[in-house]
CSV table of C-alpha atoms in Angstrom, one decimal:
chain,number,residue,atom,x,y,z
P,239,UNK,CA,0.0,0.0,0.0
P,240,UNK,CA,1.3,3.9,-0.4
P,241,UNK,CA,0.0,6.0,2.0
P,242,UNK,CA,-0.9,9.2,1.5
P,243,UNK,CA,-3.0,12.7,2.6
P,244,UNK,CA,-5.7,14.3,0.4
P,245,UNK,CA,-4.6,18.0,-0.8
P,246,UNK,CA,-7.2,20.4,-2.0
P,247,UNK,CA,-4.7,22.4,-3.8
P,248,UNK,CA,-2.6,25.5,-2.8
P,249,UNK,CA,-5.5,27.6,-3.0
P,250,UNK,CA,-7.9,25.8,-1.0
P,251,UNK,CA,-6.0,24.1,1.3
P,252,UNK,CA,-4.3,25.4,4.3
P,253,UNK,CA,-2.4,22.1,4.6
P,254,UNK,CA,1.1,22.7,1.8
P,255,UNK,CA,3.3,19.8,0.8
P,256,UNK,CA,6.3,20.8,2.3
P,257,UNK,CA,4.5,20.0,5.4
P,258,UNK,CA,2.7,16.7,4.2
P,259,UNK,CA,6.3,15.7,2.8
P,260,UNK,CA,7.2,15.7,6.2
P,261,UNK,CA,4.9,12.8,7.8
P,262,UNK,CA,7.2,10.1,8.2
P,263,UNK,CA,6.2,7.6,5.7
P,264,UNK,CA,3.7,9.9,3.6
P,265,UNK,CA,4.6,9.1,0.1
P,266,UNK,CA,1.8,10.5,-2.1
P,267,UNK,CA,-1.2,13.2,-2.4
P,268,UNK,CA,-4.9,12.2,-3.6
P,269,UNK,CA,-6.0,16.0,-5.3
P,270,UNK,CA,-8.1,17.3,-7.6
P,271,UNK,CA,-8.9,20.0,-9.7
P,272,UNK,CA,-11.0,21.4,-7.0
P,273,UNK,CA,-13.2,24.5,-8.3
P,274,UNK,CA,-14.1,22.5,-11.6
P,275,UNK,CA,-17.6,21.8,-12.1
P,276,UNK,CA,-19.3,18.7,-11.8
P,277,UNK,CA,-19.8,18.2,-15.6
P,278,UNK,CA,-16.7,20.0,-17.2
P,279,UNK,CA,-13.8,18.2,-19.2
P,280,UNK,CA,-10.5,18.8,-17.7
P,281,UNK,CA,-7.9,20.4,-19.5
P,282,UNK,CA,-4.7,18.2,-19.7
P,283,UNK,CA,-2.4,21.6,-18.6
P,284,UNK,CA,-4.3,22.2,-15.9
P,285,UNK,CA,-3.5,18.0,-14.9
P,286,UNK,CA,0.0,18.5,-15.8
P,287,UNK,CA,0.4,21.3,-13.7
P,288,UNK,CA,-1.1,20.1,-10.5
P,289,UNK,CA,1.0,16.8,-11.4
P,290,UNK,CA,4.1,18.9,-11.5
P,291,UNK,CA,3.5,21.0,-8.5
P,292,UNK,CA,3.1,17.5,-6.3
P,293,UNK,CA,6.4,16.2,-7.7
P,294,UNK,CA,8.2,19.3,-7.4
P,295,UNK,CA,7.5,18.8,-3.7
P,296,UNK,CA,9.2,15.6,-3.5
P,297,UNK,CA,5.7,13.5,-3.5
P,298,UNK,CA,3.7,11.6,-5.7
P,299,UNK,CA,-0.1,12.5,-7.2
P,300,UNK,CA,-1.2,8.8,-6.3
P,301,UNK,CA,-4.7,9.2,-7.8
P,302,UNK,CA,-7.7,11.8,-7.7
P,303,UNK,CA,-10.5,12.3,-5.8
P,304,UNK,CA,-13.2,13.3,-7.1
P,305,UNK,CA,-14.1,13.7,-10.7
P,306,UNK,CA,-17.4,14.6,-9.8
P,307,UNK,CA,-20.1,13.7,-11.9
P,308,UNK,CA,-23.0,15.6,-12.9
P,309,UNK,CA,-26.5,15.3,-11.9
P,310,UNK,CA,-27.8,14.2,-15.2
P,311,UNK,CA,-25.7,11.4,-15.2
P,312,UNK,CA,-27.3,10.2,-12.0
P,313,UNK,CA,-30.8,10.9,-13.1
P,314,UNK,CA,-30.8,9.6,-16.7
P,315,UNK,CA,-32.5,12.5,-18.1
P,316,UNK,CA,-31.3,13.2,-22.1
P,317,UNK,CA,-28.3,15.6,-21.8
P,318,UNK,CA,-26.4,12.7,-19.8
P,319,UNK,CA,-24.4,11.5,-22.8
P,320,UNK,CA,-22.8,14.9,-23.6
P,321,UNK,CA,-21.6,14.8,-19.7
P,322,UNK,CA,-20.6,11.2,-20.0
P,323,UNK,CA,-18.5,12.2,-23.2
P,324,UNK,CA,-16.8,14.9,-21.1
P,325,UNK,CA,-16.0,12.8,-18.3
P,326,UNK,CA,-14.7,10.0,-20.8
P,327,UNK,CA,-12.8,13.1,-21.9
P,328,UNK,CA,-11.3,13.6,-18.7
P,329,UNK,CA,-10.4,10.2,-17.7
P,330,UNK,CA,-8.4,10.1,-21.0
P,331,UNK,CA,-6.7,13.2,-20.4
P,332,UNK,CA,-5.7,11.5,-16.6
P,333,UNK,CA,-4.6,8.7,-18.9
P,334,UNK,CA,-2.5,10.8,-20.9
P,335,UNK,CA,-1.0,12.2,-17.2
P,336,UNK,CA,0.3,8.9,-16.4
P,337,UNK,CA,-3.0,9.0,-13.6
P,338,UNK,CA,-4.5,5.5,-13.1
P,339,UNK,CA,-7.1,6.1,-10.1
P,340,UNK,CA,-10.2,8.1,-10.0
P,341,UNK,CA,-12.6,8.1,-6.6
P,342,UNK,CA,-16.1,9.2,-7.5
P,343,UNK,CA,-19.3,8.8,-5.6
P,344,UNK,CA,-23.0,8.7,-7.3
P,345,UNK,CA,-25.0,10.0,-4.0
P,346,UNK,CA,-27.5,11.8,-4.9
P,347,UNK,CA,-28.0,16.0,-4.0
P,348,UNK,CA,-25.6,15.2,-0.8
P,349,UNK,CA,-22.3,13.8,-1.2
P,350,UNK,CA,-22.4,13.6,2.7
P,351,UNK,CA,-24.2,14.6,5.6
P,352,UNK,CA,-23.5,15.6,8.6
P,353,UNK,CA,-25.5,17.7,11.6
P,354,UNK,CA,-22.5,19.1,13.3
P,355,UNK,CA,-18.8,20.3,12.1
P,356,UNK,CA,-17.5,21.3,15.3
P,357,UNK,CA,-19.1,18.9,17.8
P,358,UNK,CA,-16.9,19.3,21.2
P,359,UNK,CA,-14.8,16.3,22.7
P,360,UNK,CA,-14.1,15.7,26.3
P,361,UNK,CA,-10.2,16.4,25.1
P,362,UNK,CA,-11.6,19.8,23.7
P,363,UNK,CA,-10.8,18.6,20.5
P,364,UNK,CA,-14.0,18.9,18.0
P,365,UNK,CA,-15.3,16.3,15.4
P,366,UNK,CA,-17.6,16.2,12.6
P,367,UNK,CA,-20.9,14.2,14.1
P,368,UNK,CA,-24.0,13.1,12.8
P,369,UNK,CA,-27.8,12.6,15.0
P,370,UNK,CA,-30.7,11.0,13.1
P,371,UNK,CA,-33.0,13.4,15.6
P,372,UNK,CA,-31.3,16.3,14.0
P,373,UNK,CA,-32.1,15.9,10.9
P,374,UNK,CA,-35.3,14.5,11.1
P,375,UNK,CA,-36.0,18.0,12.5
P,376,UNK,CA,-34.5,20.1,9.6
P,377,UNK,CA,-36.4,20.9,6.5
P,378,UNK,CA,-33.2,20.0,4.0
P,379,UNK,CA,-33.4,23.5,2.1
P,380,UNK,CA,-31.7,24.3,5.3
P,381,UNK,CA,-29.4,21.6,5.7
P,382,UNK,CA,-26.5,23.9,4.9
P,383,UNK,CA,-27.7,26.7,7.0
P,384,UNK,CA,-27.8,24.3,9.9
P,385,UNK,CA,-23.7,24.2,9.7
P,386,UNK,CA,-22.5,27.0,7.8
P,387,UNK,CA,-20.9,28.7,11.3
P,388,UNK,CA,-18.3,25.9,11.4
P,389,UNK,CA,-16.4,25.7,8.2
P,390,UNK,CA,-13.7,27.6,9.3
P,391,UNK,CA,-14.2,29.7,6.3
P,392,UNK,CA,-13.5,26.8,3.7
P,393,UNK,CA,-15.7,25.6,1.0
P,394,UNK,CA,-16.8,22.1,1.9
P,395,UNK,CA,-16.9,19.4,-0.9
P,396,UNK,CA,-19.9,18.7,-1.9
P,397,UNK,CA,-21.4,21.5,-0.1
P,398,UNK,CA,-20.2,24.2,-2.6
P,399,UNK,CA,-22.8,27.5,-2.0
P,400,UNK,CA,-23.6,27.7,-5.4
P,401,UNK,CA,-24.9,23.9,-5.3
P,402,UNK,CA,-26.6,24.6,-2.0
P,403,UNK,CA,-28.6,27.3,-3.8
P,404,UNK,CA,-30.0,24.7,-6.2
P,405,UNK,CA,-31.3,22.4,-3.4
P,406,UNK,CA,-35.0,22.5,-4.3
P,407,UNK,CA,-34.5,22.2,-7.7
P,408,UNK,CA,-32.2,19.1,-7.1
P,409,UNK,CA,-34.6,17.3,-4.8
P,410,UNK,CA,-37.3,18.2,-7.9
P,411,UNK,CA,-34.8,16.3,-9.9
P,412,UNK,CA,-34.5,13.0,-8.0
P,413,UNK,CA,-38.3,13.0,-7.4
P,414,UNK,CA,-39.0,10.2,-9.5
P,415,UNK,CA,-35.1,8.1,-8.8
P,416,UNK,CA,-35.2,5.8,-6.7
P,417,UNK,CA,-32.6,2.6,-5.9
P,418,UNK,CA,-33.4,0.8,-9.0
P,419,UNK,CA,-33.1,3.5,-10.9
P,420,UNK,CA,-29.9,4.7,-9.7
P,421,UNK,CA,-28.8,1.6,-9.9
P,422,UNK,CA,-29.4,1.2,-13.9
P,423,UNK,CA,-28.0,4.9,-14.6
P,424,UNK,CA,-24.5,4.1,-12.5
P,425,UNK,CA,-24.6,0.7,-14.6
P,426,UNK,CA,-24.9,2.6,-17.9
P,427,UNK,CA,-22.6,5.5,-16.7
P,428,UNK,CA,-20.3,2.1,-15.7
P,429,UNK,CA,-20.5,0.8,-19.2
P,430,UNK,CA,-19.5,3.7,-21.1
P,431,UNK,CA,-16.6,4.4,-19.3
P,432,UNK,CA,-15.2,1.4,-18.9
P,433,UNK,CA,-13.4,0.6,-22.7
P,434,UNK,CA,-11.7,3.8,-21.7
P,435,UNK,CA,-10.4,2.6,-18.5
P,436,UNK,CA,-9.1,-0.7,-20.2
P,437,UNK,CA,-7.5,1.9,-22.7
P,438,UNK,CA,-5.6,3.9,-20.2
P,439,UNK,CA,-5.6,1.2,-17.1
P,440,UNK,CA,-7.5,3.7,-15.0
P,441,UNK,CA,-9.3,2.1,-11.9
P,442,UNK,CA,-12.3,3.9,-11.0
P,443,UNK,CA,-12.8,3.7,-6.9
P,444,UNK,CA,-16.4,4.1,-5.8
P,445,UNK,CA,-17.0,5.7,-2.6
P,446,UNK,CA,-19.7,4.6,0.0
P,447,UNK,CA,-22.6,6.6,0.5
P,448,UNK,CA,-22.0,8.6,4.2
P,449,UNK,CA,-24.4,8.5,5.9
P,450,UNK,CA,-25.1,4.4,4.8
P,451,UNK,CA,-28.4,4.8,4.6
P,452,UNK,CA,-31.4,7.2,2.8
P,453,UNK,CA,-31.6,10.4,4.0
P,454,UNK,CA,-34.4,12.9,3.6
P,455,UNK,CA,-35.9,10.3,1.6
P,456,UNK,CA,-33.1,10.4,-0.7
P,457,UNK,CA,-32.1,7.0,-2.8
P,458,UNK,CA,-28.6,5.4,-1.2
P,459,UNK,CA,-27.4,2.6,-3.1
P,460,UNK,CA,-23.7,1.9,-2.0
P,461,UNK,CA,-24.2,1.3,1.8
P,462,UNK,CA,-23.7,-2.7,2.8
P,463,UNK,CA,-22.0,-6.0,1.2
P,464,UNK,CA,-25.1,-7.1,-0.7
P,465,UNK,CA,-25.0,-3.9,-2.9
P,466,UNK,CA,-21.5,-3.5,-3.6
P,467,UNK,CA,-20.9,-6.9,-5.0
P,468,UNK,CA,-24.2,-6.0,-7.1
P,469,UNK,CA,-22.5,-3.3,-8.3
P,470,UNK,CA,-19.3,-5.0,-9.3
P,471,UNK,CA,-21.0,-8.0,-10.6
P,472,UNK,CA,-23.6,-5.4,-12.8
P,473,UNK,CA,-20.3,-4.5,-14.5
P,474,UNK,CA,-17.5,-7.1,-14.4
P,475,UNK,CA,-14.3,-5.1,-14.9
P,476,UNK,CA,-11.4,-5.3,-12.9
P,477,UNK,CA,-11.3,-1.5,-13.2
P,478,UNK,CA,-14.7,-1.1,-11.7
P,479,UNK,CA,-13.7,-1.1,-8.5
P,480,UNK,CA,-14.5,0.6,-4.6
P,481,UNK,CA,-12.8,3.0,-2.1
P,482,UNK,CA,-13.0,1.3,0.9
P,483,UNK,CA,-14.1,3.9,3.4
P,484,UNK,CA,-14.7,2.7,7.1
P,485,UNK,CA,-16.0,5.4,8.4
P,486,UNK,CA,-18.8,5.7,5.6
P,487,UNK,CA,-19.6,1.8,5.7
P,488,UNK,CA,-19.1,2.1,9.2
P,489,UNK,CA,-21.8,4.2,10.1
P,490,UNK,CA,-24.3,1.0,10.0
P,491,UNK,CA,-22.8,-0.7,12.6
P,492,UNK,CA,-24.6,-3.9,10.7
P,493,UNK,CA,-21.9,-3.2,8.5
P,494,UNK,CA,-18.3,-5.9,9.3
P,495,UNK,CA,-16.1,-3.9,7.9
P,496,UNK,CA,-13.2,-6.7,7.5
P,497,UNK,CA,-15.5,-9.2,6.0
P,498,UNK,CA,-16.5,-6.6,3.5
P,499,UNK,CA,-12.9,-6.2,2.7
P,500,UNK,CA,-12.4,-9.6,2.2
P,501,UNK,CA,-15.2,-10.3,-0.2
P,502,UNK,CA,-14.1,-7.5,-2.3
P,503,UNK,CA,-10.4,-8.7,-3.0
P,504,UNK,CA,-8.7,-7.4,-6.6
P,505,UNK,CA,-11.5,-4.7,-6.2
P,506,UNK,CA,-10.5,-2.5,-3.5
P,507,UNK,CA,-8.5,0.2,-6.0
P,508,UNK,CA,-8.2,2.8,-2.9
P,509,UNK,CA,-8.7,2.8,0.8
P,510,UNK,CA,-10.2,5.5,3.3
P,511,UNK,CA,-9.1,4.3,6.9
P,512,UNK,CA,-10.9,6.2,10.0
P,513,UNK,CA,-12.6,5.2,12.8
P,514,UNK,CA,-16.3,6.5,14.8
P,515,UNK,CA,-17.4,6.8,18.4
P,516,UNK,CA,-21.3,5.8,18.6
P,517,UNK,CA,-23.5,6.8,21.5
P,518,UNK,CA,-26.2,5.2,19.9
P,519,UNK,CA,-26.8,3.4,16.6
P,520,UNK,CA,-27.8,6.8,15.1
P,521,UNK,CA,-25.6,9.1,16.4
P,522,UNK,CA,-22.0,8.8,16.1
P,523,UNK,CA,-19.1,11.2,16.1
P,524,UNK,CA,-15.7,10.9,14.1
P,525,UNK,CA,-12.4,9.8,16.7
P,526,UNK,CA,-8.7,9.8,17.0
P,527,UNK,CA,-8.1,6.9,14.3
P,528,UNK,CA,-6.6,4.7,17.4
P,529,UNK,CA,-9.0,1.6,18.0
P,530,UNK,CA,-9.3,2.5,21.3
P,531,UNK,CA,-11.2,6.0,21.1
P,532,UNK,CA,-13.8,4.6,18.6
P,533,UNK,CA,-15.7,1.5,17.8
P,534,UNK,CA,-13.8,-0.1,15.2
P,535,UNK,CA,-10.5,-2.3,15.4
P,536,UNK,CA,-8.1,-0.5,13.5
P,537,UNK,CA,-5.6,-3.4,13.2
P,538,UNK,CA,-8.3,-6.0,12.1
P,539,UNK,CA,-9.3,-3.3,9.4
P,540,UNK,CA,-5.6,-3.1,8.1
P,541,UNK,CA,-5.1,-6.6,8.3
P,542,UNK,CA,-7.8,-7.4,6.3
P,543,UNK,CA,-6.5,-4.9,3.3
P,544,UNK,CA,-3.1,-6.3,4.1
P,545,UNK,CA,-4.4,-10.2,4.0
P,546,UNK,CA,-6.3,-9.2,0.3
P,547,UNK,CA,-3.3,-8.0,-1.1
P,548,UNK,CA,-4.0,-4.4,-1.2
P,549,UNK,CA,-1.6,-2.2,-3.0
P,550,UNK,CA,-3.2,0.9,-3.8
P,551,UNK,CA,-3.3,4.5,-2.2
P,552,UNK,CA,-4.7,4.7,1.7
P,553,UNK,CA,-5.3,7.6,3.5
P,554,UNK,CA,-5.9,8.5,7.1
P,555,UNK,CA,-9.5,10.1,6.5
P,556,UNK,CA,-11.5,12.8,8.8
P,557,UNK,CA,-9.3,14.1,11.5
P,558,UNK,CA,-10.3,15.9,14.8
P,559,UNK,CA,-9.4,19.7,15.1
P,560,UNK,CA,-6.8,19.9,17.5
P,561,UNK,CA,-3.5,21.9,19.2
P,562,UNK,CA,-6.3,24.7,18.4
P,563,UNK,CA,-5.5,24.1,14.7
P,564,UNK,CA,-8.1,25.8,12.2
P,565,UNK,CA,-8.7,24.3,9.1
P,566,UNK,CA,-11.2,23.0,7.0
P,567,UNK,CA,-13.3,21.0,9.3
P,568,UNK,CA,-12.2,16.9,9.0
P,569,UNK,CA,-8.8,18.0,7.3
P,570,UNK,CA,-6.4,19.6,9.3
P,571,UNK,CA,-2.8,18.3,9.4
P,572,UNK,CA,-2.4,18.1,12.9
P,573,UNK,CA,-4.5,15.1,13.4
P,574,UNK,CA,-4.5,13.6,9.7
P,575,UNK,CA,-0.7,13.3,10.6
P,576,UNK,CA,-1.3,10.9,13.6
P,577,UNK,CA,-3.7,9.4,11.9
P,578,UNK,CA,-1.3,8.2,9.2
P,579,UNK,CA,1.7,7.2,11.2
P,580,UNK,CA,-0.8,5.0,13.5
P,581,UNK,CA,-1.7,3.5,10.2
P,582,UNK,CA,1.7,2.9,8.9
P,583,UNK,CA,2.4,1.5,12.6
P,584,UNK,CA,-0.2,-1.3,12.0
P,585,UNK,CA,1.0,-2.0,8.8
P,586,UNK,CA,4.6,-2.7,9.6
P,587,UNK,CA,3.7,-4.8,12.7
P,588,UNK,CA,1.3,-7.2,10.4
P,589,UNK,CA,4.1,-7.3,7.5
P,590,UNK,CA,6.0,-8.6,10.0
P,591,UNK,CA,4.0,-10.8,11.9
P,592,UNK,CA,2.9,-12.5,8.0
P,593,UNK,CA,6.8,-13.0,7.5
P,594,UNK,CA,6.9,-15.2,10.7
């Protein structure tokens, strides 16, 4: 496996390489064009350049995340092929870049919800957390409203402002989509891309729905064992594969995460490795990756990538606000930092417990 950090760009990001390039055993960036609109071919310069800029810092673009697809694609209406043809254009221009991993999710209107940004710690750290009550008690117009106060200024993926000012009209859109159907237009969207990806080895990583389950009534397909290996099996490519998040499968705690690993071996292209604290089965809170201040074991996650044969890019995901860092909420370096050198910790302990 290479580890790595996700980088939003030197723009958006208060995180800079020299810094990541510093985390002992940090090899590698996941980035984006980040600004780009969900929709829009990227220009091969603009690839190059963000490439560059990585490598000129001593580390390696490992893969991107996201390529966000547009809303047309997910709803089937007509325009869909001219976005599909753009994205098809994109993945070739990654191709092109010497790029061969591309994390996208196909969650409709949210690409991830939470009810707090902020929520306090008893080790006056903060955390993003999520409450079932909460948000059956918001109308979802004001979803964003609810935690605008704690971005620390940053635009949040998936929560861009000029998105959020579409909500109505998105929820409009998916009126008539529900899991079948967004099951058939990811399968289409699936098959169209794929001869690409066998052109220019590209593996495209599909990341959970977060929360794992329908929100606001909305459709969630990719939430639990049963539909993931329906989606892989719907289109049989070894490039149609998943990034593994924990903390997104993780939030249905029906969910075993290492069996889920296991049963998805040569398809796990990318991994996502953080861990939740639940104080009940509908409210949970993001932790310190160590086992110990969540619910999950950390070293039976690891050693079920590690016992599949994982090679690809893993990052340490969400991290607490701490040292009274401020940053994008979930991606300060403080935290992300510890997170990855835990992770590298268990991965060198079961490298060398398999050599025994």
């Amino acid at each position: 496996m290479q580890m790595t950090l996700r980088w939003y760009g030197s723009k958006y990001d208060t995180v800079t390489l020299k810094q990541i390039r510093q985390i002992p055993g940090v090899t590698g960036v996941i980035s984006t064009l980040y600004g780009t609109a969900p929709g829009e071919a990227w220009e091969l310069e603009d690839i190059l350049a963000l490439k560059k800029e990585i490598e000129d810092a001593g580390l390696q673009l490992a893969g991107i995340e996201s390529v966000n697809i547009h809303d047309a694609i997910k709803v089937g209406t007509p325009d869909r092929e001219q976005y599909i043809d753009n994205y098809i254009t994109t993945l070739e221009r990654l191709g092109q870049a010497d790029i061969h991993m591309v994390c996208y999710n196909f969650m409709p209107v949210f690409d991830w919800t939470r009810t707090e940004l902020a929520r306090m710690r008893p080790d006056g750290s903060t955390v993003l957390a999520y409450t079932q009550e909460a948000v059956d008690a918001l109308d979802p117009e004001k979803m964003f409203e609810s935690i605008a106060g704690d971005t620390n200024g940053a635009v949040m993926p998936g929560w861009e402002p000029e998105r959020m000012a579409r909500i109505k009209d998105l929820f409009e859109m998916y009126r008539d989509v529900d899991d079948e159907k967004l099951f058939a237009n990811l399968k289409y969207f699936l098959e169209r891309i794929m001869p690409t990806c066998d052109k220019y080895d590209i593996n495209m990583a599909i990341h959970p729905d977060d929360p794992a389950w329908s929100v606001f009534g909305l459709p969630r397909i990719i939430i639990n064992k049963a539909n993931i290996l329906r989606m892989i099996r719907m289109v049989d490519n070894p490039h149609n594969g998943v990034t593994f998040c924990s903390g997104s499968y993780g939030t249905n705690l029906e969910n075993d995460l290492p069996d889920m690993i296991r049963s998805l071996k040569g398809r796990v292209h990318f991994a996502h490795v953080r861990n939740l604290k639940f104080n009940s089965p509908t409210d949970f809170e993001e932790a310190a990756h160590l086992s110990s201040d969540g619910t999950f074991d950390m070293y039976e996650i690891m050693r079920a990538l590690y016992d599949i044969g994982f090679t690809g890019p893993i990052r340490p995901d969400h991290g607490r606000m701490i040292w009274d860092e401020v940053a994008m909420p979930g991606y300060g370096l403080y935290d992300r930092a510890l997170g990855a050198t835990y992770l590298n910790g268990l991965w060198e302990a079961i490298e060398k417990q398999h050599r025994k």
